[in-house]
mmCIF file of N, CA and C in Angstrom:
data_model
loop_
_atom_site.group_PDB
_atom_site.id
_atom_site.type_symbol
_atom_site.label_atom_id
_atom_site.label_comp_id
_atom_site.label_asym_id
_atom_site.label_seq_id
_atom_site.Cartn_x
_atom_site.Cartn_y
_atom_site.Cartn_z
ATOM 1 N N MET A 118 6.696 27.578 12.342
ATOM 2 C CA MET A 118 6.988 27.808 10.922
ATOM 3 C C MET A 118 6.448 26.633 10.107
ATOM 4 N N PRO A 119 5.602 26.907 9.120
ATOM 5 C CA PRO A 119 4.964 25.817 8.385
ATOM 6 C C PRO A 119 5.852 25.106 7.362
ATOM 7 N N TRP A 120 6.980 25.685 6.942
ATOM 8 C CA TRP A 120 7.879 24.981 6.030
ATOM 9 C C TRP A 120 8.690 23.979 6.846
ATOM 10 N N ILE A 121 8.614 22.714 6.454
ATOM 11 C CA ILE A 121 9.277 21.648 7.194
ATOM 12 C C ILE A 121 10.365 21.030 6.327
ATOM 13 N N ASP A 122 11.551 20.890 6.892
ATOM 14 C CA ASP A 122 12.671 20.247 6.215
ATOM 15 C C ASP A 122 12.403 18.741 6.204
ATOM 16 N N VAL A 123 12.267 18.183 5.005
ATOM 17 C CA VAL A 123 11.848 16.791 4.850
ATOM 18 C C VAL A 123 13.024 15.844 4.658
ATOM 19 N N CYS A 124 13.907 16.186 3.725
ATOM 20 C CA CYS A 124 15.004 15.276 3.392
ATOM 21 C C CYS A 124 16.028 16.014 2.534
ATOM 22 N N ALA A 125 17.127 15.339 2.261
ATOM 23 C CA ALA A 125 18.114 15.860 1.319
ATOM 24 C C ALA A 125 17.605 15.632 -0.106
ATOM 25 N N ILE A 126 17.956 16.528 -0.998
ATOM 26 C CA ILE A 126 17.568 16.377 -2.403
ATOM 27 C C ILE A 126 18.015 15.022 -2.927
ATOM 28 N N ASP A 127 19.215 14.593 -2.547
ATOM 29 C CA ASP A 127 19.755 13.323 -3.043
ATOM 30 C C ASP A 127 19.049 12.098 -2.472
ATOM 31 N N ASP A 128 18.189 12.269 -1.478
ATOM 32 C CA ASP A 128 17.443 11.143 -0.913
ATOM 33 C C ASP A 128 16.358 10.631 -1.856
ATOM 34 N N VAL A 129 15.978 11.459 -2.834
ATOM 35 C CA VAL A 129 14.936 11.081 -3.784
ATOM 36 C C VAL A 129 15.559 11.028 -5.176
ATOM 37 N N GLU A 130 15.581 9.844 -5.761
ATOM 38 C CA GLU A 130 16.137 9.705 -7.108
ATOM 39 C C GLU A 130 15.174 10.288 -8.134
ATOM 40 N N GLU A 131 15.704 10.628 -9.309
ATOM 41 C CA GLU A 131 14.853 11.150 -10.377
ATOM 42 C C GLU A 131 13.792 10.126 -10.732
ATOM 43 N N GLU A 132 12.577 10.645 -10.993
ATOM 44 C CA GLU A 132 11.417 9.829 -11.347
ATOM 45 C C GLU A 132 11.183 8.729 -10.304
ATOM 46 N N ASP A 133 11.154 9.151 -9.036
ATOM 47 C CA ASP A 133 10.948 8.207 -7.940
ATOM 48 C C ASP A 133 10.153 8.873 -6.821
ATOM 49 N N VAL A 134 9.865 8.098 -5.784
ATOM 50 C CA VAL A 134 9.070 8.555 -4.647
ATOM 51 C C VAL A 134 9.652 7.961 -3.367
ATOM 52 N N ILE A 135 9.572 8.716 -2.285
ATOM 53 C CA ILE A 135 9.930 8.178 -0.970
ATOM 54 C C ILE A 135 8.798 8.483 0.011
ATOM 55 N N ARG A 136 8.751 7.713 1.055
ATOM 56 C CA ARG A 136 7.777 7.924 2.127
ATOM 57 C C ARG A 136 8.365 8.888 3.152
ATOM 58 N N TRP A 137 7.501 9.764 3.658
ATOM 59 C CA TRP A 137 7.885 10.684 4.726
ATOM 60 C C TRP A 137 6.766 10.712 5.739
ATOM 61 N N ASP A 138 7.073 10.388 6.975
ATOM 62 C CA ASP A 138 6.099 10.411 8.065
ATOM 63 C C ASP A 138 6.352 11.640 8.922
ATOM 64 N N HIS A 139 5.279 12.365 9.223
ATOM 65 C CA HIS A 139 5.374 13.570 10.050
ATOM 66 C C HIS A 139 4.171 13.611 10.970
ATOM 67 N N GLU A 140 4.458 13.711 12.272
ATOM 68 C CA GLU A 140 3.426 13.656 13.287
ATOM 69 C C GLU A 140 2.607 12.385 13.060
ATOM 70 N N ASP A 141 1.318 12.470 12.851
ATOM 71 C CA ASP A 141 0.510 11.249 12.691
ATOM 72 C C ASP A 141 0.087 10.995 11.248
ATOM 73 N N ARG A 142 0.822 11.566 10.284
ATOM 74 C CA ARG A 142 0.450 11.423 8.869
ATOM 75 C C ARG A 142 1.609 10.892 8.050
ATOM 76 N N THR A 143 1.252 10.285 6.928
ATOM 77 C CA THR A 143 2.226 9.768 5.968
ATOM 78 C C THR A 143 2.086 10.557 4.670
ATOM 79 N N TYR A 144 3.231 10.923 4.114
ATOM 80 C CA TYR A 144 3.279 11.691 2.873
ATOM 81 C C TYR A 144 4.154 10.964 1.856
ATOM 82 N N ALA A 145 4.017 11.357 0.592
ATOM 83 C CA ALA A 145 4.875 10.850 -0.477
ATOM 84 C C ALA A 145 5.591 12.052 -1.092
ATOM 85 N N ILE A 146 6.913 11.934 -1.226
ATOM 86 C CA ILE A 146 7.746 12.981 -1.827
ATOM 87 C C ILE A 146 8.233 12.468 -3.174
ATOM 88 N N PHE A 147 7.937 13.206 -4.225
ATOM 89 C CA PHE A 147 8.264 12.814 -5.592
ATOM 90 C C PHE A 147 9.327 13.733 -6.176
ATOM 91 N N ARG A 148 10.150 13.145 -7.059
ATOM 92 C CA ARG A 148 11.117 13.933 -7.832
ATOM 93 C C ARG A 148 10.905 13.595 -9.300
ATOM 94 N N SER A 149 10.589 14.609 -10.093
ATOM 95 C CA SER A 149 10.319 14.385 -11.518
ATOM 96 C C SER A 149 11.614 14.335 -12.317
ATOM 97 N N LEU A 150 11.487 13.926 -13.566
ATOM 98 C CA LEU A 150 12.642 13.934 -14.465
ATOM 99 C C LEU A 150 13.132 15.351 -14.730
ATOM 100 N N ASP A 151 12.255 16.344 -14.510
ATOM 101 C CA ASP A 151 12.616 17.753 -14.659
ATOM 102 C C ASP A 151 13.272 18.308 -13.405
ATOM 103 N N ASN A 152 13.555 17.414 -12.437
ATOM 104 C CA ASN A 152 14.203 17.781 -11.180
ATOM 105 C C ASN A 152 13.335 18.708 -10.321
ATOM 106 N N GLU A 153 12.005 18.528 -10.424
ATOM 107 C CA GLU A 153 11.064 19.242 -9.574
ATOM 108 C C GLU A 153 10.606 18.288 -8.473
ATOM 109 N N PHE A 154 10.242 18.849 -7.332
ATOM 110 C CA PHE A 154 9.788 18.050 -6.200
ATOM 111 C C PHE A 154 8.326 18.337 -5.905
ATOM 112 N N PHE A 155 7.612 17.288 -5.504
ATOM 113 C CA PHE A 155 6.185 17.379 -5.209
ATOM 114 C C PHE A 155 5.897 16.552 -3.973
ATOM 115 N N CYS A 156 4.815 16.907 -3.273
ATOM 116 C CA CYS A 156 4.402 16.161 -2.089
ATOM 117 C C CYS A 156 2.895 15.948 -2.129
ATOM 118 N N THR A 157 2.472 14.715 -1.837
ATOM 119 C CA THR A 157 1.059 14.379 -1.713
ATOM 120 C C THR A 157 0.857 13.594 -0.425
ATOM 121 N N ASP A 158 -0.408 13.360 -0.088
ATOM 122 C CA ASP A 158 -0.669 12.399 0.967
ATOM 123 C C ASP A 158 -0.009 11.096 0.563
ATOM 124 N N GLY A 159 0.433 10.328 1.537
ATOM 125 C CA GLY A 159 1.202 9.126 1.244
ATOM 126 C C GLY A 159 0.406 7.853 1.089
ATOM 127 N N LEU A 160 -0.900 7.929 1.340
ATOM 128 C CA LEU A 160 -1.732 6.727 1.262
ATOM 129 C C LEU A 160 -2.742 6.861 0.132
ATOM 130 N N CYS A 161 -2.933 5.790 -0.598
ATOM 131 C CA CYS A 161 -3.919 5.759 -1.678
ATOM 132 C C CYS A 161 -5.303 6.045 -1.098
ATOM 133 N N THR A 162 -6.096 6.803 -1.812
ATOM 134 C CA THR A 162 -7.441 7.149 -1.352
ATOM 135 C C THR A 162 -8.414 5.982 -1.486
ATOM 136 N N HIS A 163 -8.008 4.916 -2.140
ATOM 137 C CA HIS A 163 -8.892 3.760 -2.329
ATOM 138 C C HIS A 163 -8.849 2.821 -1.137
ATOM 139 N N GLU A 164 -7.657 2.334 -0.759
ATOM 140 C CA GLU A 164 -7.570 1.386 0.356
ATOM 141 C C GLU A 164 -6.391 1.668 1.278
ATOM 142 N N GLN A 165 -5.941 2.907 1.323
ATOM 143 C CA GLN A 165 -4.927 3.346 2.288
ATOM 144 C C GLN A 165 -3.611 2.569 2.214
ATOM 145 N N VAL A 166 -3.169 2.240 1.013
ATOM 146 C CA VAL A 166 -1.891 1.573 0.779
ATOM 147 C C VAL A 166 -0.821 2.649 0.581
ATOM 148 N N HIS A 167 0.388 2.393 1.061
ATOM 149 C CA HIS A 167 1.481 3.361 0.917
ATOM 150 C C HIS A 167 1.869 3.528 -0.558
ATOM 151 N N LEU A 168 1.758 4.741 -1.043
ATOM 152 C CA LEU A 168 2.109 5.029 -2.428
ATOM 153 C C LEU A 168 3.605 4.944 -2.682
ATOM 154 N N SER A 169 4.412 5.060 -1.643
ATOM 155 C CA SER A 169 5.863 4.989 -1.825
ATOM 156 C C SER A 169 6.306 3.626 -2.355
ATOM 157 N N ASP A 170 5.436 2.622 -2.288
ATOM 158 C CA ASP A 170 5.729 1.303 -2.850
ATOM 159 C C ASP A 170 5.262 1.181 -4.292
ATOM 160 N N GLY A 171 4.699 2.254 -4.833
ATOM 161 C CA GLY A 171 4.144 2.236 -6.181
ATOM 162 C C GLY A 171 5.159 2.577 -7.256
ATOM 163 N N LEU A 172 4.695 2.521 -8.481
ATOM 164 C CA LEU A 172 5.522 2.786 -9.658
ATOM 165 C C LEU A 172 5.329 4.226 -10.114
ATOM 166 N N VAL A 173 6.436 4.960 -10.269
ATOM 167 C CA VAL A 173 6.406 6.326 -10.776
ATOM 168 C C VAL A 173 6.836 6.303 -12.236
ATOM 169 N N LEU A 174 6.019 6.932 -13.080
ATOM 170 C CA LEU A 174 6.353 7.040 -14.496
ATOM 171 C C LEU A 174 5.840 8.392 -14.976
ATOM 172 N N ASP A 175 6.731 9.165 -15.539
ATOM 173 C CA ASP A 175 6.415 10.543 -15.924
ATOM 174 C C ASP A 175 5.928 11.288 -14.677
ATOM 175 N N TYR A 176 4.728 11.835 -14.714
ATOM 176 C CA TYR A 176 4.200 12.582 -13.564
ATOM 177 C C TYR A 176 3.089 11.805 -12.868
ATOM 178 N N GLU A 177 3.158 10.493 -12.941
ATOM 179 C CA GLU A 177 2.101 9.659 -12.381
ATOM 180 C C GLU A 177 2.655 8.650 -11.392
ATOM 181 N N ILE A 178 1.818 8.333 -10.397
ATOM 182 C CA ILE A 178 2.134 7.289 -9.430
ATOM 183 C C ILE A 178 1.028 6.238 -9.520
ATOM 184 N N GLU A 179 1.447 4.985 -9.648
ATOM 185 C CA GLU A 179 0.502 3.876 -9.702
ATOM 186 C C GLU A 179 0.488 3.175 -8.351
ATOM 187 N N CYS A 180 -0.686 3.037 -7.779
ATOM 188 C CA CYS A 180 -0.823 2.370 -6.484
ATOM 189 C C CYS A 180 -0.413 0.905 -6.632
ATOM 190 N N PRO A 181 0.378 0.376 -5.687
ATOM 191 C CA PRO A 181 0.858 -0.997 -5.816
ATOM 192 C C PRO A 181 -0.204 -2.067 -5.568
ATOM 193 N N LYS A 182 -1.345 -1.703 -4.997
ATOM 194 C CA LYS A 182 -2.335 -2.728 -4.666
ATOM 195 C C LYS A 182 -3.317 -3.015 -5.796
ATOM 196 N N HIS A 183 -3.991 -1.976 -6.301
ATOM 197 C CA HIS A 183 -5.005 -2.187 -7.337
ATOM 198 C C HIS A 183 -4.732 -1.390 -8.607
ATOM 199 N N ASN A 184 -3.550 -0.840 -8.725
ATOM 200 C CA ASN A 184 -3.111 -0.131 -9.931
ATOM 201 C C ASN A 184 -3.886 1.144 -10.243
ATOM 202 N N GLY A 185 -4.505 1.734 -9.223
ATOM 203 C CA GLY A 185 -5.094 3.056 -9.414
ATOM 204 C C GLY A 185 -3.980 4.037 -9.766
ATOM 205 N N LEU A 186 -4.308 5.109 -10.435
ATOM 206 C CA LEU A 186 -3.297 6.023 -10.949
ATOM 207 C C LEU A 186 -3.636 7.457 -10.563
ATOM 208 N N PHE A 187 -2.607 8.197 -10.134
ATOM 209 C CA PHE A 187 -2.750 9.603 -9.776
ATOM 210 C C PHE A 187 -1.696 10.426 -10.514
ATOM 211 N N ASP A 188 -2.034 11.677 -10.817
ATOM 212 C CA ASP A 188 -1.050 12.669 -11.252
ATOM 213 C C ASP A 188 -0.518 13.288 -9.967
ATOM 214 N N TYR A 189 0.749 13.075 -9.661
ATOM 215 C CA TYR A 189 1.269 13.546 -8.379
ATOM 216 C C TYR A 189 1.485 15.059 -8.330
ATOM 217 N N ARG A 190 1.424 15.734 -9.456
ATOM 218 C CA ARG A 190 1.541 17.193 -9.444
ATOM 219 C C ARG A 190 0.264 17.843 -8.908
ATOM 220 N N SER A 191 -0.864 17.307 -9.295
ATOM 221 C CA SER A 191 -2.164 17.881 -8.906
ATOM 222 C C SER A 191 -2.913 17.024 -7.894
ATOM 223 N N GLY A 192 -2.509 15.753 -7.758
ATOM 224 C CA GLY A 192 -3.221 14.820 -6.897
ATOM 225 C C GLY A 192 -4.416 14.179 -7.575
ATOM 226 N N LYS A 193 -4.682 14.545 -8.825
ATOM 227 C CA LYS A 193 -5.879 14.079 -9.529
ATOM 228 C C LYS A 193 -5.873 12.567 -9.731
ATOM 229 N N ALA A 194 -7.003 11.937 -9.377
ATOM 230 C CA ALA A 194 -7.204 10.510 -9.634
ATOM 231 C C ALA A 194 -7.421 10.318 -11.136
ATOM 232 N N LEU A 195 -6.635 9.412 -11.752
ATOM 233 C CA LEU A 195 -6.670 9.251 -13.208
ATOM 234 C C LEU A 195 -7.250 7.930 -13.686
ATOM 235 N N ARG A 196 -7.220 6.897 -12.834
ATOM 236 C CA ARG A 196 -7.676 5.578 -13.288
ATOM 237 C C ARG A 196 -8.298 4.822 -12.118
ATOM 238 N N ALA A 197 -9.420 4.178 -12.400
ATOM 239 C CA ALA A 197 -10.098 3.353 -11.398
ATOM 240 C C ALA A 197 -9.153 2.250 -10.920
ATOM 241 N N PRO A 198 -9.297 1.841 -9.678
ATOM 242 C CA PRO A 198 -10.446 2.065 -8.809
ATOM 243 C C PRO A 198 -10.398 3.363 -8.007
ATOM 244 N N VAL A 199 -9.356 4.168 -8.144
ATOM 245 C CA VAL A 199 -9.342 5.418 -7.375
ATOM 246 C C VAL A 199 -10.270 6.434 -8.022
ATOM 247 N N CYS A 200 -11.033 7.127 -7.187
ATOM 248 C CA CYS A 200 -11.919 8.176 -7.692
ATOM 249 C C CYS A 200 -11.803 9.444 -6.852
ATOM 250 N N GLU A 201 -11.117 9.363 -5.729
ATOM 251 C CA GLU A 201 -10.899 10.523 -4.869
ATOM 252 C C GLU A 201 -9.460 11.010 -5.048
ATOM 253 N N ASP A 202 -9.289 12.302 -5.288
ATOM 254 C CA ASP A 202 -7.965 12.892 -5.500
ATOM 255 C C ASP A 202 -7.136 12.862 -4.215
ATOM 256 N N LEU A 203 -5.821 12.915 -4.392
ATOM 257 C CA LEU A 203 -4.889 13.064 -3.272
ATOM 258 C C LEU A 203 -4.759 14.535 -2.912
ATOM 259 N N GLN A 204 -4.534 14.815 -1.662
ATOM 260 C CA GLN A 204 -4.205 16.186 -1.269
ATOM 261 C C GLN A 204 -2.741 16.428 -1.608
ATOM 262 N N THR A 205 -2.436 17.616 -2.115
ATOM 263 C CA THR A 205 -1.052 17.981 -2.449
ATOM 264 C C THR A 205 -0.592 19.101 -1.529
ATOM 265 N N TYR A 206 0.729 19.253 -1.445
ATOM 266 C CA TYR A 206 1.333 20.243 -0.555
ATOM 267 C C TYR A 206 2.433 20.984 -1.301
ATOM 268 N N GLU A 207 2.509 22.278 -1.075
ATOM 269 C CA GLU A 207 3.541 23.088 -1.718
ATOM 270 C C GLU A 207 4.917 22.571 -1.297
ATOM 271 N N THR A 208 5.784 22.427 -2.266
ATOM 272 C CA THR A 208 7.103 21.842 -2.042
ATOM 273 C C THR A 208 8.149 22.693 -2.744
ATOM 274 N N ARG A 209 9.308 22.812 -2.120
ATOM 275 C CA ARG A 209 10.412 23.525 -2.763
ATOM 276 C C ARG A 209 11.724 22.853 -2.387
ATOM 277 N N ALA A 210 12.718 23.087 -3.227
ATOM 278 C CA ALA A 210 14.042 22.525 -2.989
ATOM 279 C C ALA A 210 15.068 23.643 -3.081
ATOM 280 N N GLY A 211 16.050 23.585 -2.201
ATOM 281 C CA GLY A 211 17.114 24.575 -2.205
ATOM 282 C C GLY A 211 18.157 24.236 -1.162
ATOM 283 N N ASN A 212 19.381 24.647 -1.427
ATOM 284 C CA ASN A 212 20.489 24.382 -0.512
ATOM 285 C C ASN A 212 20.613 22.908 -0.159
ATOM 286 N N GLY A 213 20.303 22.055 -1.150
ATOM 287 C CA GLY A 213 20.453 20.613 -0.961
ATOM 288 C C GLY A 213 19.349 19.950 -0.177
ATOM 289 N N ARG A 214 18.266 20.677 0.156
ATOM 290 C CA ARG A 214 17.197 20.146 0.991
ATOM 291 C C ARG A 214 15.834 20.285 0.290
ATOM 292 N N VAL A 215 14.900 19.404 0.654
ATOM 293 C CA VAL A 215 13.524 19.466 0.201
ATOM 294 C C VAL A 215 12.672 19.927 1.381
ATOM 295 N N LEU A 216 11.826 20.939 1.145
ATOM 296 C CA LEU A 216 10.942 21.460 2.185
ATOM 297 C C LEU A 216 9.496 21.383 1.720
ATOM 298 N N VAL A 217 8.600 21.127 2.673
ATOM 299 C CA VAL A 217 7.177 21.023 2.379
ATOM 300 C C VAL A 217 6.423 21.971 3.312
ATOM 301 N N PHE A 218 5.409 22.631 2.754
ATOM 302 C CA PHE A 218 4.579 23.550 3.520
ATOM 303 C C PHE A 218 3.380 22.785 4.066
ATOM 304 N N ILE A 219 3.356 22.607 5.388
ATOM 305 C CA ILE A 219 2.259 21.907 6.061
ATOM 306 C C ILE A 219 1.636 22.884 7.049
ATOM 307 N N GLU A 220 0.338 23.104 6.922
ATOM 308 C CA GLU A 220 -0.346 24.006 7.856
ATOM 309 C C GLU A 220 -0.854 23.258 9.056
#
């Protein structure tokens, strides 16, 4: 089954991000101020730094190393030095849990 139970809804504070490791990959789980959940690859596309250590503001995550910026809803790279988008994954929340669709 491709839907994977990641964490409890309460594990991610509003307008924040947590790291989630699954098999041999790292992901970032975001919770917006609108109480929506999103999932992207967990490493910056510029120098493979963990995004979970970055700053979340509105719908953006700033990489902690060189301040590259991504829209975590779409994965789009918004500010140099990042130029490669993040991969995103379908995410849903229900019954107190966050689930991510990983193929």
